[in-house]
Amino acid sequence: HLVESGGGLVQPGGSLRLSCVVAGRAVAFNAMGWYRQAPGKQREMVARIFLSGKTTYADSVKGRFTISTDNAKNTVYLQMNSLQPEDTAVYYCNFVQGPDAWGQGTQVTVSS
């Protein structure tokens, strides 16, 4: 069970921090990822964090987004800085391997 939050309307150049509370499986023992789906487009990977601590990012967000986890809270975060209109999408989190059913996501809208 995955519950995303933290989205909203932000101006270009602004920041948001998304949270994903995970239930049923331990974040500490699983690679986690953030994904997004813009209107009319397929869902795409945004960021992943592996058990080693290694992180990977889509080229479009590299240097602007940071994925992290809080194992004690079983929560995954996505810090998004320097947001641009093309970042507008519904954002989801999920396990990288053996994904669960998708949550409801959280809407991020970047607009002036």
mmCIF file of N, CA and C in Angstrom:
data_model
loop_
_atom_site.group_PDB
_atom_site.id
_atom_site.type_symbol
_atom_site.label_atom_id
_atom_site.label_comp_id
_atom_site.label_asym_id
_atom_site.label_seq_id
_atom_site.Cartn_x
_atom_site.Cartn_y
_atom_site.Cartn_z
ATOM 1 N N HIS A 1 0.860 -1.188 0.000
ATOM 2 C CA HIS A 1 0.000 0.000 0.000
ATOM 3 C C HIS A 1 0.886 1.224 0.000
ATOM 4 N N LEU A 2 0.658 2.130 -0.948
ATOM 5 C CA LEU A 2 1.511 3.300 -1.141
ATOM 6 C C LEU A 2 0.636 4.550 -1.128
ATOM 7 N N VAL A 3 1.020 5.540 -0.323
ATOM 8 C CA VAL A 3 0.250 6.776 -0.228
ATOM 9 C C VAL A 3 1.176 7.951 -0.454
ATOM 10 N N GLU A 4 0.983 8.611 -1.594
ATOM 11 C CA GLU A 4 1.807 9.759 -1.958
ATOM 12 C C GLU A 4 1.128 11.048 -1.512
ATOM 13 N N SER A 5 1.950 12.052 -1.190
ATOM 14 C CA SER A 5 1.434 13.362 -0.809
ATOM 15 C C SER A 5 2.499 14.412 -1.064
ATOM 16 N N GLY A 6 2.095 15.672 -0.935
ATOM 17 C CA GLY A 6 3.057 16.761 -1.043
ATOM 18 C C GLY A 6 2.996 17.542 -2.341
ATOM 19 N N GLY A 7 2.170 17.110 -3.263
ATOM 20 C CA GLY A 7 2.058 17.828 -4.517
ATOM 21 C C GLY A 7 1.322 19.141 -4.356
ATOM 22 N N GLY A 8 1.235 19.886 -5.448
ATOM 23 C CA GLY A 8 0.530 21.154 -5.415
ATOM 24 C C GLY A 8 0.857 21.990 -6.624
ATOM 25 N N LEU A 9 0.429 23.245 -6.550
ATOM 26 C CA LEU A 9 0.693 24.207 -7.616
ATOM 27 C C LEU A 9 1.895 25.055 -7.207
ATOM 28 N N VAL A 10 2.860 25.156 -8.081
ATOM 29 C CA VAL A 10 4.067 25.917 -7.776
ATOM 30 C C VAL A 10 4.495 26.679 -9.027
ATOM 31 N N GLN A 11 5.114 27.826 -8.825
ATOM 32 C CA GLN A 11 5.597 28.614 -9.951
ATOM 33 C C GLN A 11 6.903 28.029 -10.487
ATOM 34 N N PRO A 12 7.207 28.278 -11.739
ATOM 35 C CA PRO A 12 8.502 27.824 -12.282
ATOM 36 C C PRO A 12 9.652 28.327 -11.418
ATOM 37 N N GLY A 13 10.603 27.437 -11.184
ATOM 38 C CA GLY A 13 11.715 27.761 -10.314
ATOM 39 C C GLY A 13 11.491 27.395 -8.869
ATOM 40 N N GLY A 14 10.273 27.023 -8.525
ATOM 41 C CA GLY A 14 9.947 26.687 -7.148
ATOM 42 C C GLY A 14 10.337 25.269 -6.767
ATOM 43 N N SER A 15 10.008 24.912 -5.532
ATOM 44 C CA SER A 15 10.378 23.608 -4.985
ATOM 45 C C SER A 15 9.189 22.937 -4.314
ATOM 46 N N LEU A 16 9.219 21.629 -4.294
ATOM 47 C CA LEU A 16 8.254 20.816 -3.556
ATOM 48 C C LEU A 16 8.978 19.590 -3.028
ATOM 49 N N ARG A 17 8.466 19.052 -1.932
ATOM 50 C CA ARG A 17 8.963 17.770 -1.442
ATOM 51 C C ARG A 17 7.801 16.798 -1.366
ATOM 52 N N LEU A 18 7.909 15.744 -2.107
ATOM 53 C CA LEU A 18 6.888 14.704 -2.113
ATOM 54 C C LEU A 18 7.243 13.631 -1.087
ATOM 55 N N SER A 19 6.207 13.039 -0.502
ATOM 56 C CA SER A 19 6.384 11.944 0.446
ATOM 57 C C SER A 19 5.569 10.744 -0.015
ATOM 58 N N CYS A 20 6.069 9.578 0.290
ATOM 59 C CA CYS A 20 5.351 8.345 -0.012
ATOM 60 C C CYS A 20 5.466 7.441 1.205
ATOM 61 N N VAL A 21 4.355 7.264 1.898
ATOM 62 C CA VAL A 21 4.316 6.365 3.045
ATOM 63 C C VAL A 21 4.004 4.963 2.538
ATOM 64 N N VAL A 22 4.834 4.026 2.930
ATOM 65 C CA VAL A 22 4.730 2.648 2.446
ATOM 66 C C VAL A 22 4.238 1.754 3.571
ATOM 67 N N ALA A 23 3.287 0.902 3.240
ATOM 68 C CA ALA A 23 2.780 -0.066 4.213
ATOM 69 C C ALA A 23 2.897 -1.461 3.623
ATOM 70 N N GLY A 24 3.219 -2.422 4.467
ATOM 71 C CA GLY A 24 3.218 -3.815 4.042
ATOM 72 C C GLY A 24 4.574 -4.374 3.676
ATOM 73 N N ARG A 25 5.502 -3.524 3.267
ATOM 74 C CA ARG A 25 6.854 -3.956 2.915
ATOM 75 C C ARG A 25 7.827 -2.910 3.435
ATOM 76 N N ALA A 26 8.995 -3.353 3.824
ATOM 77 C CA ALA A 26 9.961 -2.427 4.426
ATOM 78 C C ALA A 26 10.782 -1.724 3.350
ATOM 79 N N VAL A 27 10.787 -0.415 3.425
ATOM 80 C CA VAL A 27 11.603 0.386 2.517
ATOM 81 C C VAL A 27 13.078 0.026 2.675
ATOM 82 N N ALA A 28 13.465 -0.332 3.887
ATOM 83 C CA ALA A 28 14.872 -0.631 4.169
ATOM 84 C C ALA A 28 15.388 -1.831 3.373
ATOM 85 N N PHE A 29 14.484 -2.683 2.922
ATOM 86 C CA PHE A 29 14.894 -3.909 2.246
ATOM 87 C C PHE A 29 14.511 -3.931 0.765
ATOM 88 N N ASN A 30 14.134 -2.777 0.240
ATOM 89 C CA ASN A 30 13.671 -2.723 -1.144
ATOM 90 C C ASN A 30 14.185 -1.483 -1.861
ATOM 91 N N ALA A 31 14.536 -1.650 -3.125
ATOM 92 C CA ALA A 31 14.811 -0.489 -3.956
ATOM 93 C C ALA A 31 13.483 0.216 -4.238
ATOM 94 N N MET A 32 13.503 1.534 -4.155
ATOM 95 C CA MET A 32 12.278 2.318 -4.325
ATOM 96 C C MET A 32 12.441 3.305 -5.471
ATOM 97 N N GLY A 33 11.322 3.663 -6.060
ATOM 98 C CA GLY A 33 11.385 4.605 -7.165
ATOM 99 C C GLY A 33 10.236 5.599 -7.153
ATOM 100 N N TRP A 34 10.483 6.722 -7.767
ATOM 101 C CA TRP A 34 9.434 7.714 -8.048
ATOM 102 C C TRP A 34 9.213 7.715 -9.561
ATOM 103 N N TYR A 35 7.949 7.825 -9.944
ATOM 104 C CA TYR A 35 7.548 7.811 -11.344
ATOM 105 C C TYR A 35 6.560 8.949 -11.559
ATOM 106 N N ARG A 36 6.367 9.334 -12.801
ATOM 107 C CA ARG A 36 5.374 10.376 -13.073
ATOM 108 C C ARG A 36 4.675 10.100 -14.399
ATOM 109 N N GLN A 37 3.468 10.617 -14.491
ATOM 110 C CA GLN A 37 2.695 10.477 -15.719
ATOM 111 C C GLN A 37 2.043 11.808 -16.037
ATOM 112 N N ALA A 38 2.437 12.381 -17.150
ATOM 113 C CA ALA A 38 1.851 13.629 -17.619
ATOM 114 C C ALA A 38 0.660 13.307 -18.511
ATOM 115 N N PRO A 39 -0.258 14.252 -18.663
ATOM 116 C CA PRO A 39 -1.442 14.014 -19.494
ATOM 117 C C PRO A 39 -1.054 13.576 -20.905
ATOM 118 N N GLY A 40 -1.662 12.480 -21.342
ATOM 119 C CA GLY A 40 -1.410 12.003 -22.699
ATOM 120 C C GLY A 40 -0.094 11.287 -22.894
ATOM 121 N N LYS A 41 0.652 11.067 -21.815
ATOM 122 C CA LYS A 41 1.959 10.415 -21.932
ATOM 123 C C LYS A 41 2.003 9.167 -21.061
ATOM 124 N N GLN A 42 2.981 8.315 -21.352
ATOM 125 C CA GLN A 42 3.160 7.112 -20.546
ATOM 126 C C GLN A 42 3.855 7.455 -19.235
ATOM 127 N N ARG A 43 3.640 6.592 -18.268
ATOM 128 C CA ARG A 43 4.327 6.761 -17.000
ATOM 129 C C ARG A 43 5.824 6.549 -17.219
ATOM 130 N N GLU A 44 6.637 7.394 -16.570
ATOM 131 C CA GLU A 44 8.080 7.300 -16.733
ATOM 132 C C GLU A 44 8.775 7.303 -15.379
ATOM 133 N N MET A 45 9.941 6.678 -15.355
ATOM 134 C CA MET A 45 10.751 6.672 -14.151
ATOM 135 C C MET A 45 11.378 8.038 -13.957
ATOM 136 N N VAL A 46 11.365 8.524 -12.733
ATOM 137 C CA VAL A 46 11.973 9.811 -12.400
ATOM 138 C C VAL A 46 13.248 9.616 -11.590
ATOM 139 N N ALA A 47 13.169 8.773 -10.570
ATOM 140 C CA ALA A 47 14.318 8.574 -9.685
ATOM 141 C C ALA A 47 14.198 7.222 -8.994
ATOM 142 N N ARG A 48 15.335 6.623 -8.708
ATOM 143 C CA ARG A 48 15.359 5.353 -7.983
ATOM 144 C C ARG A 48 16.453 5.381 -6.940
ATOM 145 N N ILE A 49 16.235 4.662 -5.846
ATOM 146 C CA ILE A 49 17.256 4.522 -4.816
ATOM 147 C C ILE A 49 17.373 3.052 -4.467
ATOM 148 N N PHE A 50 18.594 2.568 -4.446
ATOM 149 C CA PHE A 50 18.849 1.155 -4.230
ATOM 150 C C PHE A 50 19.369 0.917 -2.815
ATOM 151 N N LEU A 51 19.424 -0.358 -2.419
ATOM 152 C CA LEU A 51 19.820 -0.700 -1.055
ATOM 153 C C LEU A 51 21.241 -0.235 -0.748
ATOM 154 N N SER A 52 22.069 -0.133 -1.755
ATOM 155 C CA SER A 52 23.444 0.339 -1.553
ATOM 156 C C SER A 52 23.515 1.828 -1.285
ATOM 157 N N GLY A 53 22.381 2.501 -1.523
ATOM 158 C CA GLY A 53 22.362 3.955 -1.418
ATOM 159 C C GLY A 53 22.535 4.640 -2.757
ATOM 160 N N LYS A 54 22.863 3.861 -3.777
ATOM 161 C CA LYS A 54 23.021 4.430 -5.114
ATOM 162 C C LYS A 54 21.690 4.968 -5.606
ATOM 163 N N THR A 55 21.752 6.109 -6.267
ATOM 164 C CA THR A 55 20.559 6.717 -6.826
ATOM 165 C C THR A 55 20.739 6.914 -8.329
ATOM 166 N N THR A 56 19.642 6.813 -9.056
ATOM 167 C CA THR A 56 19.653 7.096 -10.487
ATOM 168 C C THR A 56 18.486 8.019 -10.797
ATOM 169 N N TYR A 57 18.667 8.845 -11.825
ATOM 170 C CA TYR A 57 17.664 9.842 -12.178
ATOM 171 C C TYR A 57 17.469 9.885 -13.683
ATOM 172 N N ALA A 58 16.254 10.243 -14.075
ATOM 173 C CA ALA A 58 16.016 10.534 -15.477
ATOM 174 C C ALA A 58 16.849 11.758 -15.849
ATOM 175 N N ASP A 59 17.333 11.787 -17.067
ATOM 176 C CA ASP A 59 18.173 12.904 -17.503
ATOM 177 C C ASP A 59 17.467 14.243 -17.322
ATOM 178 N N SER A 60 16.169 14.253 -17.486
ATOM 179 C CA SER A 60 15.405 15.507 -17.432
ATOM 180 C C SER A 60 15.358 16.118 -16.034
ATOM 181 N N VAL A 61 15.645 15.320 -15.001
ATOM 182 C CA VAL A 61 15.552 15.843 -13.625
ATOM 183 C C VAL A 61 16.896 15.823 -12.905
ATOM 184 N N LYS A 62 17.908 15.275 -13.552
ATOM 185 C CA LYS A 62 19.206 15.145 -12.910
ATOM 186 C C LYS A 62 19.721 16.509 -12.474
ATOM 187 N N GLY A 63 20.184 16.587 -11.242
ATOM 188 C CA GLY A 63 20.691 17.840 -10.702
ATOM 189 C C GLY A 63 19.626 18.709 -10.072
ATOM 190 N N ARG A 64 18.364 18.369 -10.272
ATOM 191 C CA ARG A 64 17.264 19.147 -9.694
ATOM 192 C C ARG A 64 16.460 18.368 -8.661
ATOM 193 N N PHE A 65 16.357 17.067 -8.833
ATOM 194 C CA PHE A 65 15.557 16.221 -7.938
ATOM 195 C C PHE A 65 16.484 15.344 -7.110
ATOM 196 N N THR A 66 16.038 15.029 -5.884
ATOM 197 C CA THR A 66 16.795 14.138 -5.011
ATOM 198 C C THR A 66 15.843 13.162 -4.341
ATOM 199 N N ILE A 67 16.117 11.878 -4.480
ATOM 200 C CA ILE A 67 15.330 10.848 -3.819
ATOM 201 C C ILE A 67 16.037 10.419 -2.542
ATOM 202 N N SER A 68 15.235 10.145 -1.514
ATOM 203 C CA SER A 68 15.803 9.693 -0.246
ATOM 204 C C SER A 68 14.766 8.848 0.484
ATOM 205 N N THR A 69 15.206 8.170 1.519
ATOM 206 C CA THR A 69 14.306 7.349 2.321
ATOM 207 C C THR A 69 14.517 7.598 3.794
ATOM 208 N N ASP A 70 13.477 7.361 4.571
ATOM 209 C CA ASP A 70 13.552 7.357 6.033
ATOM 210 C C ASP A 70 13.058 5.983 6.458
ATOM 211 N N ASN A 71 13.986 5.095 6.761
ATOM 212 C CA ASN A 71 13.605 3.711 7.071
ATOM 213 C C ASN A 71 12.744 3.620 8.321
ATOM 214 N N ALA A 72 13.013 4.460 9.287
ATOM 215 C CA ALA A 72 12.235 4.435 10.534
ATOM 216 C C ALA A 72 10.776 4.785 10.277
ATOM 217 N N LYS A 73 10.542 5.660 9.308
ATOM 218 C CA LYS A 73 9.178 6.072 8.979
ATOM 219 C C LYS A 73 8.619 5.286 7.793
ATOM 220 N N ASN A 74 9.448 4.390 7.238
ATOM 221 C CA ASN A 74 9.054 3.621 6.051
ATOM 222 C C ASN A 74 8.503 4.545 4.967
ATOM 223 N N THR A 75 9.226 5.588 4.711
ATOM 224 C CA THR A 75 8.778 6.647 3.810
ATOM 225 C C THR A 75 9.867 6.964 2.784
ATOM 226 N N VAL A 76 9.430 7.275 1.569
ATOM 227 C CA VAL A 76 10.327 7.683 0.492
ATOM 228 C C VAL A 76 10.012 9.141 0.158
ATOM 229 N N TYR A 77 11.036 9.919 -0.089
ATOM 230 C CA TYR A 77 10.857 11.338 -0.395
ATOM 231 C C TYR A 77 11.409 11.660 -1.782
ATOM 232 N N LEU A 78 10.863 12.722 -2.361
ATOM 233 C CA LEU A 78 11.426 13.267 -3.595
ATOM 234 C C LEU A 78 11.476 14.782 -3.437
ATOM 235 N N GLN A 79 12.668 15.303 -3.251
ATOM 236 C CA GLN A 79 12.869 16.743 -3.190
ATOM 237 C C GLN A 79 13.028 17.256 -4.606
ATOM 238 N N MET A 80 12.181 18.183 -4.988
ATOM 239 C CA MET A 80 12.187 18.707 -6.353
ATOM 240 C C MET A 80 12.476 20.207 -6.308
ATOM 241 N N ASN A 81 13.554 20.584 -6.921
ATOM 242 C CA ASN A 81 13.955 21.991 -6.988
ATOM 243 C C ASN A 81 13.957 22.462 -8.437
ATOM 244 N N SER A 82 13.963 23.770 -8.604
ATOM 245 C CA SER A 82 14.010 24.367 -9.946
ATOM 246 C C SER A 82 12.948 23.752 -10.855
ATOM 247 N N LEU A 83 11.752 23.666 -10.347
ATOM 248 C CA LEU A 83 10.673 23.027 -11.103
ATOM 249 C C LEU A 83 10.339 23.822 -12.363
ATOM 250 N N GLN A 84 10.007 23.077 -13.404
ATOM 251 C CA GLN A 84 9.666 23.658 -14.692
ATOM 252 C C GLN A 84 8.295 23.162 -15.135
ATOM 253 N N PRO A 85 7.637 23.880 -16.028
ATOM 254 C CA PRO A 85 6.310 23.445 -16.491
ATOM 255 C C PRO A 85 6.288 22.008 -17.009
ATOM 256 N N GLU A 86 7.369 21.554 -17.597
ATOM 257 C CA GLU A 86 7.398 20.182 -18.112
ATOM 258 C C GLU A 86 7.463 19.133 -17.006
ATOM 259 N N ASP A 87 7.614 19.568 -15.764
ATOM 260 C CA ASP A 87 7.563 18.635 -14.638
ATOM 261 C C ASP A 87 6.128 18.374 -14.185
ATOM 262 N N THR A 88 5.176 19.079 -14.759
ATOM 263 C CA THR A 88 3.777 18.893 -14.411
ATOM 264 C C THR A 88 3.342 17.470 -14.729
ATOM 265 N N ALA A 89 2.815 16.783 -13.721
ATOM 266 C CA ALA A 89 2.425 15.381 -13.870
ATOM 267 C C ALA A 89 1.844 14.896 -12.549
ATOM 268 N N VAL A 90 1.285 13.708 -12.580
ATOM 269 C CA VAL A 90 0.946 12.993 -11.348
ATOM 270 C C VAL A 90 2.150 12.129 -10.992
ATOM 271 N N TYR A 91 2.593 12.251 -9.761
ATOM 272 C CA TYR A 91 3.792 11.549 -9.298
ATOM 273 C C TYR A 91 3.388 10.370 -8.412
ATOM 274 N N TYR A 92 4.062 9.250 -8.645
ATOM 275 C CA TYR A 92 3.795 8.010 -7.923
ATOM 276 C C TYR A 92 5.111 7.444 -7.387
ATOM 277 N N CYS A 93 4.997 6.684 -6.308
ATOM 278 C CA CYS A 93 6.153 5.900 -5.876
ATOM 279 C C CYS A 93 5.799 4.421 -5.987
ATOM 280 N N ASN A 94 6.827 3.580 -6.028
ATOM 281 C CA ASN A 94 6.605 2.141 -6.060
ATOM 282 C C ASN A 94 7.921 1.424 -5.846
ATOM 283 N N PHE A 95 7.826 0.154 -5.598
ATOM 284 C CA PHE A 95 9.009 -0.686 -5.484
ATOM 285 C C PHE A 95 9.598 -0.883 -6.887
ATOM 286 N N VAL A 96 10.912 -0.857 -6.968
ATOM 287 C CA VAL A 96 11.572 -1.032 -8.256
ATOM 288 C C VAL A 96 11.381 -2.463 -8.759
ATOM 289 N N GLN A 97 11.455 -3.436 -7.866
ATOM 290 C CA GLN A 97 11.268 -4.835 -8.238
ATOM 291 C C GLN A 97 10.025 -5.356 -7.547
ATOM 292 N N GLY A 98 9.185 -6.040 -8.294
ATOM 293 C CA GLY A 98 7.941 -6.544 -7.732
ATOM 294 C C GLY A 98 7.026 -5.424 -7.294
ATOM 295 N N PRO A 99 6.698 -4.516 -8.210
ATOM 296 C CA PRO A 99 5.883 -3.361 -7.813
ATOM 297 C C PRO A 99 4.524 -3.745 -7.263
ATOM 298 N N ASP A 100 4.071 -2.944 -6.324
ATOM 299 C CA ASP A 100 2.727 -3.078 -5.782
ATOM 300 C C ASP A 100 1.736 -2.390 -6.727
ATOM 301 N N ALA A 101 0.452 -2.516 -6.386
ATOM 302 C CA ALA A 101 -0.557 -1.740 -7.094
ATOM 303 C C ALA A 101 -0.244 -0.256 -6.907
ATOM 304 N N TRP A 102 -0.438 0.508 -7.975
ATOM 305 C CA TRP A 102 -0.134 1.933 -7.901
ATOM 306 C C TRP A 102 -1.083 2.657 -6.951
ATOM 307 N N GLY A 103 -0.538 3.622 -6.218
ATOM 308 C CA GLY A 103 -1.370 4.452 -5.360
ATOM 309 C C GLY A 103 -2.108 5.492 -6.180
ATOM 310 N N GLN A 104 -2.695 6.448 -5.473
ATOM 311 C CA GLN A 104 -3.468 7.480 -6.170
ATOM 312 C C GLN A 104 -2.570 8.563 -6.762
ATOM 313 N N GLY A 105 -1.338 8.598 -6.327
ATOM 314 C CA GLY A 105 -0.413 9.608 -6.829
ATOM 315 C C GLY A 105 -0.681 10.968 -6.205
ATOM 316 N N THR A 106 0.194 11.915 -6.520
ATOM 317 C CA THR A 106 0.021 13.286 -6.058
ATOM 318 C C THR A 106 0.294 14.216 -7.240
ATOM 319 N N GLN A 107 -0.605 15.156 -7.443
ATOM 320 C CA GLN A 107 -0.530 16.035 -8.612
ATOM 321 C C GLN A 107 0.469 17.165 -8.365
ATOM 322 N N VAL A 108 1.362 17.344 -9.304
ATOM 323 C CA VAL A 108 2.299 18.465 -9.297
ATOM 324 C C VAL A 108 2.017 19.306 -10.540
ATOM 325 N N THR A 109 1.725 20.566 -10.308
ATOM 326 C CA THR A 109 1.465 21.487 -11.407
ATOM 327 C C THR A 109 2.421 22.661 -11.301
ATOM 328 N N VAL A 110 3.183 22.871 -12.347
ATOM 329 C CA VAL A 110 4.147 23.973 -12.376
ATOM 330 C C VAL A 110 3.660 24.983 -13.405
ATOM 331 N N SER A 111 3.254 26.128 -12.911
ATOM 332 C CA SER A 111 2.670 27.128 -13.795
ATOM 333 C C SER A 111 2.769 28.500 -13.153
ATOM 334 N N SER A 112 2.910 29.507 -13.997
ATOM 335 C CA SER A 112 2.912 30.881 -13.497
ATOM 336 C C SER A 112 1.506 31.459 -13.572
#
